[in-house]
Tab-separated table of C-alpha atoms and ligand atoms in Angstrom:
chain	number	residue	atom	x	y	z
A	17	MET	CA	-109.921	-4.463	-121.690
A	18	SER	CA	-112.920	-5.263	-119.545
A	19	ILE	CA	-115.424	-3.536	-117.335
A	20	VAL	CA	-114.110	-3.006	-113.802
A	21	ILE	CA	-116.558	-3.515	-110.929
A	22	LYS	CA	-115.506	-0.937	-108.370
A	23	THR	CA	-114.896	-1.713	-104.697
A	24	PRO	CA	-116.755	0.259	-102.016
A	25	GLU	CA	-113.566	2.218	-101.338
A	26	GLN	CA	-113.161	3.094	-105.022
A	27	ILE	CA	-116.833	4.066	-105.233
A	28	ASP	CA	-116.345	6.425	-102.325
A	29	GLY	CA	-113.439	8.113	-104.127
A	30	ILE	CA	-115.290	8.335	-107.440
A	31	ARG	CA	-118.322	9.780	-105.641
A	32	LYS	CA	-116.210	12.565	-104.140
A	33	SER	CA	-114.467	13.385	-107.406
A	34	SER	CA	-117.782	13.362	-109.297
A	35	LYS	CA	-119.363	15.665	-106.732
A	36	LEU	CA	-116.530	18.126	-107.149
A	37	ALA	CA	-116.905	18.061	-110.944
A	38	GLY	CA	-120.598	18.896	-110.507
A	39	GLN	CA	-119.673	21.709	-108.153
A	40	VAL	CA	-117.273	23.164	-110.729
A	41	LEU	CA	-120.219	23.644	-113.106
A	42	GLU	CA	-122.291	25.248	-110.336
A	43	TYR	CA	-119.378	27.535	-109.490
A	44	ILE	CA	-118.828	28.704	-113.069
A	45	ALA	CA	-122.496	29.334	-113.940
A	46	PRO	CA	-122.669	33.006	-112.828
A	47	PHE	CA	-119.544	33.851	-114.863
A	48	VAL	CA	-121.054	32.590	-118.124
A	49	LYS	CA	-122.251	35.800	-119.772
A	50	GLU	CA	-121.893	38.032	-122.807
A	51	GLY	CA	-118.407	39.500	-123.366
A	52	VAL	CA	-116.496	36.853	-121.383
A	53	ASP	CA	-113.873	34.765	-123.178
A	54	THR	CA	-113.738	31.017	-122.697
A	55	GLU	CA	-110.090	30.962	-121.585
A	56	TYR	CA	-111.096	33.121	-118.622
A	57	LEU	CA	-113.773	30.573	-117.673
A	58	ASP	CA	-111.239	27.755	-118.063
A	59	ASP	CA	-108.751	29.543	-115.770
A	60	LEU	CA	-111.395	30.048	-113.096
A	61	MET	CA	-112.375	26.376	-113.216
A	62	ARG	CA	-108.751	25.207	-113.058
A	63	LYS	CA	-108.176	27.362	-109.977
A	64	TYR	CA	-111.380	26.098	-108.371
A	65	MET	CA	-110.340	22.486	-108.921
A	66	GLU	CA	-106.839	23.134	-107.590
A	67	ASP	CA	-108.201	24.980	-104.546
A	68	HIS	CA	-110.266	21.875	-103.801
A	69	GLY	CA	-107.313	19.512	-104.043
A	70	ALA	CA	-108.092	18.223	-107.528
A	71	ILE	CA	-106.328	18.126	-110.894
A	72	PRO	CA	-108.191	18.876	-114.155
A	73	ALA	CA	-108.088	15.560	-116.035
A	74	THR	CA	-108.120	17.111	-119.496
A	75	LEU	CA	-104.958	19.209	-118.972
A	76	ASN	CA	-102.202	17.502	-121.016
A	77	TYR	CA	-104.493	14.516	-121.680
A	78	ASN	CA	-103.203	13.174	-125.008
A	79	GLY	CA	-101.813	16.655	-125.580
A	80	TYR	CA	-105.073	18.511	-124.844
A	81	PRO	CA	-104.015	21.991	-123.645
A	82	LYS	CA	-106.776	23.147	-121.261
A	83	SER	CA	-108.607	22.303	-118.030
A	84	SER	CA	-112.075	22.021	-119.585
A	85	CYS	CA	-113.803	21.708	-122.923
A	86	ILE	CA	-116.058	24.623	-123.897
A	87	SER	CA	-118.059	23.961	-127.047
A	88	LEU	CA	-120.138	26.746	-128.605
A	89	ASN	CA	-123.082	26.433	-130.997
A	90	GLU	CA	-122.035	24.146	-133.909
A	91	VAL	CA	-119.107	22.772	-131.883
A	92	VAL	CA	-120.165	19.273	-130.823
A	93	CYS	CA	-117.438	18.659	-128.214
A	94	HIS	CA	-113.762	19.221	-127.329
A	95	GLY	CA	-113.885	22.968	-127.984
A	96	ILE	CA	-110.590	24.412	-126.688
A	97	PRO	CA	-111.020	27.442	-124.405
A	98	SER	CA	-109.448	30.528	-125.959
A	99	LYS	CA	-109.076	34.279	-125.451
A	100	GLU	CA	-110.406	34.643	-128.995
A	101	THR	CA	-113.690	32.902	-128.198
A	102	VAL	CA	-115.874	35.600	-126.656
A	103	LEU	CA	-119.436	34.799	-125.603
A	104	LYS	CA	-122.151	36.748	-127.380
A	105	ASN	CA	-125.884	37.125	-127.061
A	106	GLY	CA	-127.711	34.059	-128.393
A	107	ASP	CA	-124.826	31.597	-127.957
A	108	ILE	CA	-125.418	28.134	-126.526
A	109	LEU	CA	-122.454	26.313	-125.017
A	110	ASN	CA	-121.469	23.104	-123.304
A	111	ILE	CA	-118.909	23.167	-120.502
A	112	ASP	CA	-117.342	19.768	-119.773
A	113	VAL	CA	-115.086	19.165	-116.774
A	114	THR	CA	-113.378	16.111	-115.373
A	115	CYS	CA	-111.696	16.144	-111.961
A	116	ILE	CA	-109.005	13.860	-110.628
A	117	LEU	CA	-109.380	13.822	-106.843
A	118	ASP	CA	-107.238	11.436	-104.783
A	119	GLY	CA	-106.607	9.558	-108.043
A	120	TYR	CA	-110.321	9.111	-108.907
A	121	PHE	CA	-112.090	10.569	-111.952
A	122	GLY	CA	-115.498	12.282	-112.163
A	123	ASP	CA	-116.816	13.643	-115.489
A	124	THR	CA	-119.814	15.902	-116.208
A	125	SER	CA	-121.035	18.565	-118.608
A	126	ARG	CA	-124.033	20.719	-119.236
A	127	MET	CA	-125.398	23.451	-121.461
A	128	PHE	CA	-125.433	27.187	-120.746
A	129	THR	CA	-127.105	29.977	-122.672
A	130	VAL	CA	-126.047	33.589	-123.228
A	131	GLY	CA	-128.802	36.209	-123.207
A	132	GLU	CA	-131.701	35.443	-125.504
A	133	VAL	CA	-131.418	32.221	-127.491
A	134	SER	CA	-133.639	31.055	-130.345
A	135	GLU	CA	-136.599	28.826	-129.606
A	136	GLU	CA	-135.118	25.969	-131.609
A	137	ALA	CA	-131.840	26.272	-129.680
A	138	GLN	CA	-133.691	26.148	-126.355
A	139	ASP	CA	-135.759	23.175	-127.530
A	140	LEU	CA	-132.590	21.358	-128.592
A	141	ILE	CA	-131.097	21.940	-125.141
A	142	ASP	CA	-134.237	20.803	-123.303
A	143	ASP	CA	-134.580	17.735	-125.529
A	144	THR	CA	-130.930	16.764	-125.076
A	145	LEU	CA	-131.343	16.843	-121.291
A	146	HIS	CA	-134.499	14.767	-121.683
A	147	ALA	CA	-132.562	12.287	-123.843
A	148	LEU	CA	-129.893	11.956	-121.142
A	149	ASN	CA	-132.609	11.370	-118.552
A	150	LEU	CA	-134.224	8.651	-120.674
A	151	GLY	CA	-130.806	6.996	-120.842
A	152	ILE	CA	-130.340	7.296	-117.078
A	153	GLN	CA	-133.731	5.647	-116.517
A	154	GLN	CA	-132.386	2.503	-118.219
A	155	VAL	CA	-129.582	2.117	-115.683
A	156	ARG	CA	-130.307	-0.798	-113.348
A	157	PRO	CA	-128.685	-4.184	-112.730
A	158	GLY	CA	-129.556	-6.811	-115.322
A	159	ASN	CA	-130.573	-4.378	-118.048
A	160	TYR	CA	-128.530	-4.280	-121.259
A	161	LEU	CA	-126.013	-1.456	-121.643
A	162	GLY	CA	-127.327	-0.928	-125.182
A	163	ASN	CA	-130.761	0.026	-123.910
A	164	ILE	CA	-129.326	3.358	-122.763
A	165	GLY	CA	-128.416	4.412	-126.304
A	166	PHE	CA	-131.531	2.800	-127.688
A	167	ALA	CA	-133.746	4.954	-125.454
A	168	ILE	CA	-131.804	8.090	-126.377
A	169	THR	CA	-131.942	7.508	-130.113
A	170	ARG	CA	-135.567	6.392	-130.147
A	171	PHE	CA	-136.539	9.714	-128.568
A	172	ALA	CA	-134.147	11.828	-130.680
A	173	ARG	CA	-135.631	10.366	-133.873
A	174	THR	CA	-139.102	11.590	-132.892
A	175	ARG	CA	-137.699	15.141	-133.042
A	176	ASN	CA	-135.541	14.593	-136.131
A	177	TYR	CA	-132.254	15.243	-134.365
A	178	GLY	CA	-128.989	13.752	-135.516
A	179	VAL	CA	-127.476	11.603	-132.748
A	180	VAL	CA	-123.672	11.808	-132.741
A	181	TYR	CA	-122.227	8.294	-133.106
A	182	GLU	CA	-118.523	9.163	-133.355
A	183	PHE	CA	-118.180	10.024	-129.638
A	184	CYS	CA	-119.491	7.832	-126.836
A	185	GLY	CA	-119.983	7.719	-123.105
A	186	HIS	CA	-117.412	5.606	-121.295
A	187	GLY	CA	-116.432	3.801	-118.151
A	188	VAL	CA	-114.831	6.275	-115.759
A	189	GLY	CA	-113.434	6.341	-112.242
A	190	ILE	CA	-110.062	4.637	-112.013
A	191	GLU	CA	-109.075	6.057	-115.377
A	192	PHE	CA	-110.491	8.861	-117.535
A	193	HIS	CA	-111.776	6.579	-120.286
A	194	GLU	CA	-112.366	2.926	-119.373
A	195	ASP	CA	-114.498	0.135	-120.758
A	196	PRO	CA	-117.335	0.019	-121.635
A	197	GLN	CA	-118.049	2.417	-124.487
A	198	VAL	CA	-121.564	3.784	-124.104
A	199	ASP	CA	-122.877	4.104	-127.661
A	200	HIS	CA	-125.730	6.622	-127.763
A	201	THR	CA	-127.127	4.930	-130.890
A	202	ALA	CA	-126.980	1.336	-129.644
A	203	ARG	CA	-129.497	-1.360	-130.584
A	204	LYS	CA	-132.138	-2.680	-128.218
A	205	ASN	CA	-130.884	-5.424	-125.847
A	206	SER	CA	-127.300	-5.183	-127.133
A	207	GLY	CA	-124.012	-5.217	-125.248
A	208	PRO	CA	-123.164	-6.427	-121.758
A	209	ARG	CA	-125.627	-6.470	-118.879
A	210	LEU	CA	-125.253	-3.826	-116.188
A	211	ARG	CA	-123.985	-4.900	-112.776
A	212	PRO	CA	-123.767	-3.122	-109.413
A	213	GLY	CA	-120.426	-1.350	-109.015
A	214	MET	CA	-120.058	-0.297	-112.651
A	215	THR	CA	-119.356	3.415	-113.125
A	216	PHE	CA	-119.682	5.113	-116.505
A	217	THR	CA	-120.845	8.274	-118.205
A	218	ILE	CA	-123.823	8.913	-120.432
A	219	GLU	CA	-123.222	11.996	-122.582
A	220	PRO	CA	-125.487	12.259	-125.617
A	221	MET	CA	-124.764	14.878	-128.268
A	222	LEU	CA	-127.812	15.814	-130.371
A	223	ASN	CA	-127.582	17.891	-133.551
A	224	LEU	CA	-130.224	20.050	-135.249
A	225	GLY	CA	-129.006	18.591	-138.529
A	226	ARG	CA	-126.892	15.638	-139.575
A	227	PRO	CA	-125.139	13.467	-136.965
A	228	LYS	CA	-121.719	13.593	-138.659
A	229	VAL	CA	-118.877	15.581	-137.091
A	230	VAL	CA	-115.652	17.026	-138.515
A	231	ILE	CA	-112.466	17.472	-136.465
A	232	ASP	CA	-110.502	20.694	-136.915
A	233	GLU	CA	-107.317	19.836	-138.811
A	234	GLU	CA	-105.368	22.659	-137.243
A	235	ASP	CA	-105.931	21.965	-133.538
A	236	GLY	CA	-106.733	18.259	-133.844
A	237	TRP	CA	-109.549	18.499	-131.246
A	238	THR	CA	-112.490	20.783	-132.041
A	239	ALA	CA	-115.373	18.668	-133.354
A	240	THR	CA	-118.095	20.547	-135.253
A	241	THR	CA	-121.234	19.461	-137.034
A	242	ILE	CA	-120.540	18.822	-140.722
A	243	ASP	CA	-123.453	21.060	-141.743
A	244	GLY	CA	-122.708	23.885	-139.273
A	245	LYS	CA	-125.994	23.373	-137.419
A	246	LEU	CA	-126.310	23.583	-133.634
A	247	SER	CA	-125.353	20.755	-131.279
A	248	ALA	CA	-126.101	20.208	-127.574
A	249	GLN	CA	-124.768	17.810	-124.932
A	250	PHE	CA	-125.301	16.877	-121.287
A	251	GLU	CA	-123.179	14.387	-119.325
A	252	HIS	CA	-123.356	12.663	-115.960
A	253	THR	CA	-121.216	10.035	-114.246
A	254	LEU	CA	-123.344	7.145	-112.927
A	255	LEU	CA	-122.986	4.251	-110.531
A	256	VAL	CA	-125.026	1.096	-111.001
A	257	THR	CA	-126.462	0.205	-107.569
A	258	GLU	CA	-128.286	-2.916	-106.328
A	259	THR	CA	-131.640	-1.334	-107.139
A	260	GLY	CA	-130.976	1.130	-109.969
A	261	CYS	CA	-128.431	3.885	-110.202
A	262	GLU	CA	-126.910	6.859	-108.462
A	263	VAL	CA	-126.091	9.977	-110.478
A	264	LEU	CA	-122.721	10.747	-108.948
A	265	THR	CA	-122.278	14.166	-110.577
A	266	ASP	CA	-125.732	15.424	-109.536
A	267	VAL	CA	-125.173	18.240	-107.049
A	268	ARG	CA	-128.489	20.001	-107.695
A	269	GLY	CA	-130.697	17.230	-106.389
A	270	ASP	CA	-132.199	16.607	-109.840
A	271	TYR	CA	-132.131	12.813	-109.344
A	272	PRO	CA	-133.820	10.485	-108.927
A	273	ILE	CA	-136.451	11.933	-111.235
A	274	SER	CA	-139.815	11.545	-109.567
B	400	MF3	N1	-114.658	15.147	-120.825
B	400	MF3	C1	-114.685	14.569	-122.148
B	400	MF3	C2	-115.561	13.358	-122.039
B	400	MF3	O1	-116.677	13.509	-121.658
B	400	MF3	C3	-113.339	14.209	-122.666
B	400	MF3	C4	-112.492	15.364	-122.978
B	400	MF3	S1	-110.974	14.809	-123.494
B	400	MF3	C5	-110.201	16.205	-123.974
B	400	MF3	O2	-115.182	12.231	-122.219
B	400	MF3	F1	-108.980	15.845	-124.136
B	400	MF3	F2	-110.763	16.654	-125.052
B	400	MF3	F3	-110.308	17.117	-123.034
B	401	CO	CO1	-117.068	11.774	-120.614
B	402	CO	CO1	-116.843	14.966	-120.121
């Protein structure tokens, strides 16, 4: 395996697919409220993707049964949408979607809140977005891939968060998960150097407690914090450009950060 430098034509396709993934999260936002079950949200997102000519990449991916991952509270990632999972006041949740559009993959996730959430939950969410942004600010040609994770972990340590090391960001675009792995706990100046035309995700998961996760034995997917404490995650798909980076899944105009 090696890191694929994308052609301009491939970049165009990945840009479109990434944009759609970002739009899925915008579309679903008003439906995220108390009393709604997560299978309902998943169905709406699947229909939205299909109506826009895309396929949900997670559906049947290594046996995964749904069109999104919806991870509540202590669930770190890969929460399986279900009729039984009903949103309640105070919940925090990550919704993660990946589109396949014209054969190209775009992957993004963000946090949502239900009603009134605790101050520490809101701080965790805000800090996790900040951690992602610190990672994004390391993306430019010539810099080391490892400096992304280094920046994330250096910040997370100042707040005593556990940084999940068992799941990583990843190359994305031609396939769902490509080289390189983007380790959110990497060492300074480690790994390959970034080059224009690379596309990958950054998707830090920060925990209020220990970094360790446990996978549900029954469903084989749901990853929760080992201590049951809250976890948060944000994810974008990025392109390394000649001068820095482009956040391909940004549809809100959040980037570049001024
Ligand atoms: N979208 C997730 C990621 O960011 C992967 C989900 S794979 C699934 O890489 F099978 F769990 F859906
Ligand atoms: Co991803
Ligand atoms: Co994702």
